[in-house]
Coordinates of C-alpha atoms and ligand atoms in Angstrom, one line a residue:
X1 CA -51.8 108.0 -70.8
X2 CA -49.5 108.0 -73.5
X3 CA -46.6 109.6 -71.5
X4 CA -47.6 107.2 -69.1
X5 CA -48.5 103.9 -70.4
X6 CA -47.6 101.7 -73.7
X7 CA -51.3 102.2 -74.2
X8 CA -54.0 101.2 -77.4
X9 CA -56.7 103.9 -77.8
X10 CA -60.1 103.2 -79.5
X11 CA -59.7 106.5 -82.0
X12 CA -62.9 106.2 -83.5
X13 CA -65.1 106.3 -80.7
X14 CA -67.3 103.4 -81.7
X15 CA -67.6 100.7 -78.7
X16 CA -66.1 97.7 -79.9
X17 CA -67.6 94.9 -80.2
X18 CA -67.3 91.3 -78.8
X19 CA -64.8 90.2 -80.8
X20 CA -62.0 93.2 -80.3
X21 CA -62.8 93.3 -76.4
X22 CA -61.6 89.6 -76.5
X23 CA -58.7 90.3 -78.2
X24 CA -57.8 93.4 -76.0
X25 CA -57.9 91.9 -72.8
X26 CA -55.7 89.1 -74.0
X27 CA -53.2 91.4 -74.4
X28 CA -53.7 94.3 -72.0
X29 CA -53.1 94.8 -68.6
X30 CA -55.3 96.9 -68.0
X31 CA -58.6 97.7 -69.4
X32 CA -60.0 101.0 -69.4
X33 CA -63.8 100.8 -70.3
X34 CA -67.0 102.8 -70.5
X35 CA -70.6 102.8 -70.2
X36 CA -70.5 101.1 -73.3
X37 CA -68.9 98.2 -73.2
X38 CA -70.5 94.7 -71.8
X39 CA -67.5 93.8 -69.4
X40 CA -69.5 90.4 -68.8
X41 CA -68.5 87.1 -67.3
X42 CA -68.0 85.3 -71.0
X43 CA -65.6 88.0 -71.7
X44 CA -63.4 88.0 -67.9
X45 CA -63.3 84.3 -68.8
X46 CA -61.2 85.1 -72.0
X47 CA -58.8 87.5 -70.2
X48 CA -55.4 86.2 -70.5
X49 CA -53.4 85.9 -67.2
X50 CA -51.8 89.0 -67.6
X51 CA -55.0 91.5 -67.3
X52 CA -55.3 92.6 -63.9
X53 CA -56.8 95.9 -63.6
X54 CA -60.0 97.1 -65.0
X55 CA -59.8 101.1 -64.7
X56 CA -63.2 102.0 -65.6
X57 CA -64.3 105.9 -67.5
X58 CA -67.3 106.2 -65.3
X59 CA -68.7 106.0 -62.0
X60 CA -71.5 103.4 -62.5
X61 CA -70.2 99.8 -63.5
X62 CA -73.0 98.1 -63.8
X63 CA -72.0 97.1 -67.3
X64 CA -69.2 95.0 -65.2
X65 CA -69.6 91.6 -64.1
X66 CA -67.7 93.0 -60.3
X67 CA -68.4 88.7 -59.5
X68 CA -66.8 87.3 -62.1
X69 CA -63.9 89.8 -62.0
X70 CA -63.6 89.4 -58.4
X71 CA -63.2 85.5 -58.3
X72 CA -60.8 86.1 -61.3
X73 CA -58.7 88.8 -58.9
X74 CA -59.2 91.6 -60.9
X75 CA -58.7 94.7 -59.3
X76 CA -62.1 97.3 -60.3
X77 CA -61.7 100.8 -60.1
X78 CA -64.0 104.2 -61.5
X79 CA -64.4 107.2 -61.2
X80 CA -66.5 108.7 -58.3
X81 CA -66.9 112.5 -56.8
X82 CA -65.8 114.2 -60.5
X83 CA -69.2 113.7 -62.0
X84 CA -71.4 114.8 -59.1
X85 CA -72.1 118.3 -59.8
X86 CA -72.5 117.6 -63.2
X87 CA -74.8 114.5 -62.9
X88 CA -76.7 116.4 -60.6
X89 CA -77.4 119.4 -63.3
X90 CA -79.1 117.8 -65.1
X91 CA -81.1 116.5 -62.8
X92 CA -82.6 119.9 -62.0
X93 CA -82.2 120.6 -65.8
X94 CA -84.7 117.9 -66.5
X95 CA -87.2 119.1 -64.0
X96 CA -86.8 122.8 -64.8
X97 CA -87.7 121.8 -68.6
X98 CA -90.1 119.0 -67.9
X99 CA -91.8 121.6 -65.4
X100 CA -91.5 124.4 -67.6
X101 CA -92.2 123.0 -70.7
X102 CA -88.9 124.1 -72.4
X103 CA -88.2 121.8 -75.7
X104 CA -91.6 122.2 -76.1
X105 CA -91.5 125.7 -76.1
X106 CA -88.3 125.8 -78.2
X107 CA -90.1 123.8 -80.7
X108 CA -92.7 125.9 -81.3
X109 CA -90.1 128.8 -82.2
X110 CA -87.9 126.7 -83.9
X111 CA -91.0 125.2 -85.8
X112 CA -91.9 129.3 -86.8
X113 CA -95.1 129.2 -84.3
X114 CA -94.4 131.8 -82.2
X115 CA -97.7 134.1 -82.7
X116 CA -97.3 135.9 -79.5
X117 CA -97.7 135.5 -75.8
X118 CA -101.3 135.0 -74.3
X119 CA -102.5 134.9 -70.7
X120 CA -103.0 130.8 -70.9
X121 CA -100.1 129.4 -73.3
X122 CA -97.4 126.8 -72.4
X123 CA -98.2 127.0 -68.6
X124 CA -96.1 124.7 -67.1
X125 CA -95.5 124.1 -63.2
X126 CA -93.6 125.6 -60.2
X127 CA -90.3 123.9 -58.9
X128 CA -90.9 126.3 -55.5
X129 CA -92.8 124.9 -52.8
X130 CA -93.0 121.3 -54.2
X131 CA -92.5 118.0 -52.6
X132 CA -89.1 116.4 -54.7
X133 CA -88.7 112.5 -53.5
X134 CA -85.0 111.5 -54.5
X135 CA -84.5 107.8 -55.0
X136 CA -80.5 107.0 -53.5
X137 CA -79.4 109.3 -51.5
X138 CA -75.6 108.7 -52.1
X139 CA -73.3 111.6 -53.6
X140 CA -74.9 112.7 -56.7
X141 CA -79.1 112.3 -54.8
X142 CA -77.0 114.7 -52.0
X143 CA -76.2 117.1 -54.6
X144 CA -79.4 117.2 -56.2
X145 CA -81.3 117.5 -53.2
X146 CA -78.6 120.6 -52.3
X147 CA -79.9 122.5 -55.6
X148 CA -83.4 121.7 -55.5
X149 CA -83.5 123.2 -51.8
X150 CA -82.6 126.6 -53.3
X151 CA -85.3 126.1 -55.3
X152 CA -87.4 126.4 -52.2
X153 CA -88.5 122.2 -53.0
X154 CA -89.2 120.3 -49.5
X155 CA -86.8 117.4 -50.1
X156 CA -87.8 113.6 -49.3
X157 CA -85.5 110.5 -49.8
X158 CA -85.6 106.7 -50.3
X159 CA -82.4 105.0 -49.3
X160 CA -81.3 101.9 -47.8
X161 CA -80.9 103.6 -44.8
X162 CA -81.0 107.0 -43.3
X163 CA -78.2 109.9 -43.9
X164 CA -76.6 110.4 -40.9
X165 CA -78.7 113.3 -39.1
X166 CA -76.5 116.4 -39.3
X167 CA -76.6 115.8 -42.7
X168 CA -80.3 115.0 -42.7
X169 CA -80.8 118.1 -41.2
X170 CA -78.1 120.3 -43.6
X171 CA -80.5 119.3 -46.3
X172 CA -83.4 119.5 -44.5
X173 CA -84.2 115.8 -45.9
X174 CA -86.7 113.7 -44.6
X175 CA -85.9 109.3 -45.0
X176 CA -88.7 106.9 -46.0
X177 CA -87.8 103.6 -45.4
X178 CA -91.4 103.0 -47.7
X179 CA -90.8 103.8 -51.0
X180 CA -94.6 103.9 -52.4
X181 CA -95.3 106.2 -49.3
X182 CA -92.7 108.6 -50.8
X183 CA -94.2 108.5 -54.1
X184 CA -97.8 109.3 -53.4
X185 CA -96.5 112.0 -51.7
X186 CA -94.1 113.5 -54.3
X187 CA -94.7 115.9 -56.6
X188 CA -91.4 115.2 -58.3
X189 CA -89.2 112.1 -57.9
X190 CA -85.7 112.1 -59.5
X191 CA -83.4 108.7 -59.8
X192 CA -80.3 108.7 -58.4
X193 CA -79.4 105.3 -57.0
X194 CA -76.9 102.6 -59.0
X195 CA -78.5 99.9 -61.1
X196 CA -78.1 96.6 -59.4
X197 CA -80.0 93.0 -59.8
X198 CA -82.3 94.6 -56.9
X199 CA -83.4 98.4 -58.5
X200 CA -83.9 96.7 -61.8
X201 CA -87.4 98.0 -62.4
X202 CA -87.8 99.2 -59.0
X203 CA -90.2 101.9 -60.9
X204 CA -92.4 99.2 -62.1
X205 CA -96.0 99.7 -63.4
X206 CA -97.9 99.1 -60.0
X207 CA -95.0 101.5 -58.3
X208 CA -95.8 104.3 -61.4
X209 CA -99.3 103.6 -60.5
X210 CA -98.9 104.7 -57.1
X211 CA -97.2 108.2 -58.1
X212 CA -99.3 111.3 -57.1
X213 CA -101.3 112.4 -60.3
X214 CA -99.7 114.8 -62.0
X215 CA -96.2 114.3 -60.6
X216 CA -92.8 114.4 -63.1
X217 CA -90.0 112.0 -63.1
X218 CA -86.6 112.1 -63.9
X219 CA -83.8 109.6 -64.1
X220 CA -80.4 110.5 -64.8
X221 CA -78.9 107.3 -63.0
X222 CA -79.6 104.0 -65.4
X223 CA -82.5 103.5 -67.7
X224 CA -83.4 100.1 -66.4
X225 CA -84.3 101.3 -62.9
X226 CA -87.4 102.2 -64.6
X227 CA -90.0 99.8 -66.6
X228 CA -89.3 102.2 -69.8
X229 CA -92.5 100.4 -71.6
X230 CA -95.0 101.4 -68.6
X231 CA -93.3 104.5 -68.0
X232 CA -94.2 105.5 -71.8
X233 CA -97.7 104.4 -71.1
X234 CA -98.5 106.6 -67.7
X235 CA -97.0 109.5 -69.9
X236 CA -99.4 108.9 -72.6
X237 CA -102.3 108.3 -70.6
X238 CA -101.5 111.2 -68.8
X239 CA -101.1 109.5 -64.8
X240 CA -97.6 110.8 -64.9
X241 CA -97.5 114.4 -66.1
X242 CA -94.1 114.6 -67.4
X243 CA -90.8 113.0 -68.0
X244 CA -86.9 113.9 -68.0
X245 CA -84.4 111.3 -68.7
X246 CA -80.4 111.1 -69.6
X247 CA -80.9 107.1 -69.8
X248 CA -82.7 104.5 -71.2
X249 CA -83.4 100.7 -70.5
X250 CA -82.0 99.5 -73.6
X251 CA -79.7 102.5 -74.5
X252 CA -78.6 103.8 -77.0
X253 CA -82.7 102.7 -78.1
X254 CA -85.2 104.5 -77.1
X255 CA -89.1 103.2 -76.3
X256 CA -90.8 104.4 -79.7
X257 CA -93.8 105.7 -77.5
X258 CA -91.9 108.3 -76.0
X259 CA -90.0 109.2 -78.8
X260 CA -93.6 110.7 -80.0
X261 CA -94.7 112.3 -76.5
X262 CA -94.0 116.0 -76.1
X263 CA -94.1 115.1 -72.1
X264 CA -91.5 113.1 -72.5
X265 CA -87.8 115.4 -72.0
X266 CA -85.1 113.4 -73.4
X267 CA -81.0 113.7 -73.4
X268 CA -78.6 111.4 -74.8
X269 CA -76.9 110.4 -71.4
X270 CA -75.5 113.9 -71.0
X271 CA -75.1 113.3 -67.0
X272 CA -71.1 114.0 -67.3
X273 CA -71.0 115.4 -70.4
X274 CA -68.9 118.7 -69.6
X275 CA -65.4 119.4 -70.8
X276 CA -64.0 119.2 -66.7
X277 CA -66.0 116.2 -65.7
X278 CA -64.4 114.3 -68.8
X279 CA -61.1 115.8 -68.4
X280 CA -61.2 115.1 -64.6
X281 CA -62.5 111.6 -64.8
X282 CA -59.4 110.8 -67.2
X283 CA -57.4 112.3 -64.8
X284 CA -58.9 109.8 -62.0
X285 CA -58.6 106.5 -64.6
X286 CA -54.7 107.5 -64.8
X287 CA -54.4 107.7 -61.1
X288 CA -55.8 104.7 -60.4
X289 CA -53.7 102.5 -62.9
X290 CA -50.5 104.5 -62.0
X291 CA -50.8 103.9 -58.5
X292 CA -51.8 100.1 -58.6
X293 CA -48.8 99.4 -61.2
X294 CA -46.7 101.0 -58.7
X295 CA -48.2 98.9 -56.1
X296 CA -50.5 100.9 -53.9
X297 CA -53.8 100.6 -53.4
X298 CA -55.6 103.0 -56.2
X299 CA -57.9 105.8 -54.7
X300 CA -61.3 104.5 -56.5
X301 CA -60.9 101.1 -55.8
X302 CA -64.1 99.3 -56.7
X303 CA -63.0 96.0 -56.4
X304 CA -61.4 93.6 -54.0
X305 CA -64.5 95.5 -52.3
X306 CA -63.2 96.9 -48.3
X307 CA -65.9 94.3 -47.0
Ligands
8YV1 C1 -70.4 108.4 -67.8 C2 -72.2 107.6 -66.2 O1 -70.0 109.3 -68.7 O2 -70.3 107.6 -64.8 C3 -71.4 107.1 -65.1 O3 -71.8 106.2 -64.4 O4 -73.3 107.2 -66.4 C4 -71.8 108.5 -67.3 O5 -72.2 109.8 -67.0 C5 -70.2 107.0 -68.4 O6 -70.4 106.0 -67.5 C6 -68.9 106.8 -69.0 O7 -68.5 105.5 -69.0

């Protein structure tokens, strides 16, 4: 970017706060933000007239107000594809350990309690032969339902509408338009859909409720998709077997409950955390503001929206 671009890096790594994001998109051009920063409609409205790209480090920008930075003309952008694979590990990483009891079991050595294997300790569950219901069925559900398939899982979605058949039938994926119907039938549901005004809390307590006893969840999409509070509860009263999630509602907090409940997995939003996902979605960010400063139309365009 620097070869590129008269740019101003945040060094220290700490999200700024209100005060310096008002101050840098009085100045910039373009803004390059991530999952951390609160692009909201009170701060578009202090952008000065010469911002007009905001090249976001990520694919989800929910943490953008895409409204309020399309009435002001702002051209969105993210970065889509390079995270897939990735996003989609730990996915299968989540239910692997969730199933398989692995920080549990990596506790106990790392806690010296280790006495020896027995017939009937840490006997966790079997990924093969398993229903898996996979909430969005855009590119990163695709990808997990891809590895959990050679993991002999029968794979089930919930999307707002079907996959186009041949692609149905390459994954061997079969729609519910009926959500609950999917989860009482799951033995394992994994999140991947985006966090909008409509899947806030789309896992809500009555839709936990109606999981299949003994099932185990994992999001690795946005925290908020899930009631985190009654998600903690079904874990603790034991409705829900086990948990695995990358996000949380209020991240970077996590519930207190589930902080204390070995059935609970939990990563600190590791979805694209490898060194090629990071360098490849810097890669994409630099793409898309060289090509809309030279006046094309950047490949990850977000926002004008095609319609
Ligand atoms: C990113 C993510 O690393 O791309 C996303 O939507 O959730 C993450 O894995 C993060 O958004 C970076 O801004």
């Amino acid at each position: 970017m620097r070869a590129l671009f008269d740019v101003e890096l945040n060094e220290s790594d700490v999200p700024m706060d209100a005060e310096a994001l008002a101050a840098a998109v009085q100045r910039a051009d373009c803004l390059v933000p991530t999952v951390t920063d609160r692009i909201d409609a009170a701060l578009i409205a202090k952008a000065g007239p010469q911002l007009r790209m905001i090249a976001n480090f990520g694919a989800g920008t929910d943490h953008i107000d895409l409204p309020a930075a399309d009435a002001r003309g702002l051209v969105v952008s993210n970065t889509p594809n390079v995270l897939t694979d990735d996003t989609a590990d730990i996915a299968m990483l989540l239910m692997l350990a969730a199933a398989r009891l692995a920080i549990e079991g990596s506790d106990v050595l790392h806690a010296g309690g280790f006495k020896g294997w027995h017939p009937t300790w840490m006997m966790g569950t079997r990924l093969g032969g398993k229903t898996l219901g996979i909430i969005g069925m855009g590119r990163i559900g695709q990808a997990v339902a891809r590895r959990a398939r050679a993991f002999g899982m029968a794979i089930h979605y919930h999307n707002r509408k079907p996959i186009p058949a041949p692609l149905a039938g390459e994954l061997g994926a079969h729609y519910w338009e009926d959500l609950d119907g999917m989860l009482a039938r799951s033995d394992f549901v994994s999140v991947n859909c985006p966090y909008t005004p409509g899947t806030r809390h789309l896992l809500s307590a009555e839709r936990l409720g109606r999981m299949k006893p003994g099932a185990i969840l994992v999001n690795t999409a946005r925290g908020a998709i899930i009631d985190e509070a009654a998600l903690a509860d079904a874990l603790e009263a034991g409705t829900i077997a086990a948990a695995g999630l990358d996000v949380f509602e209020f991240e970077p907090k996590v519930h207190p409950k589930l902080l204390t409940l070995k059935n609970a997995v939990l990563l600190p939003h590791l979805g694209s955390g490898t060194i090629e996902g990071r360098v490849e979605m810097g890669e994409k960010v630099i793409i898309n503001i060289k090509t809309f400063f030279d006046h094309h139309r950047p490949p990850d365009r977000v926002l004008p929206s095609l319609g």
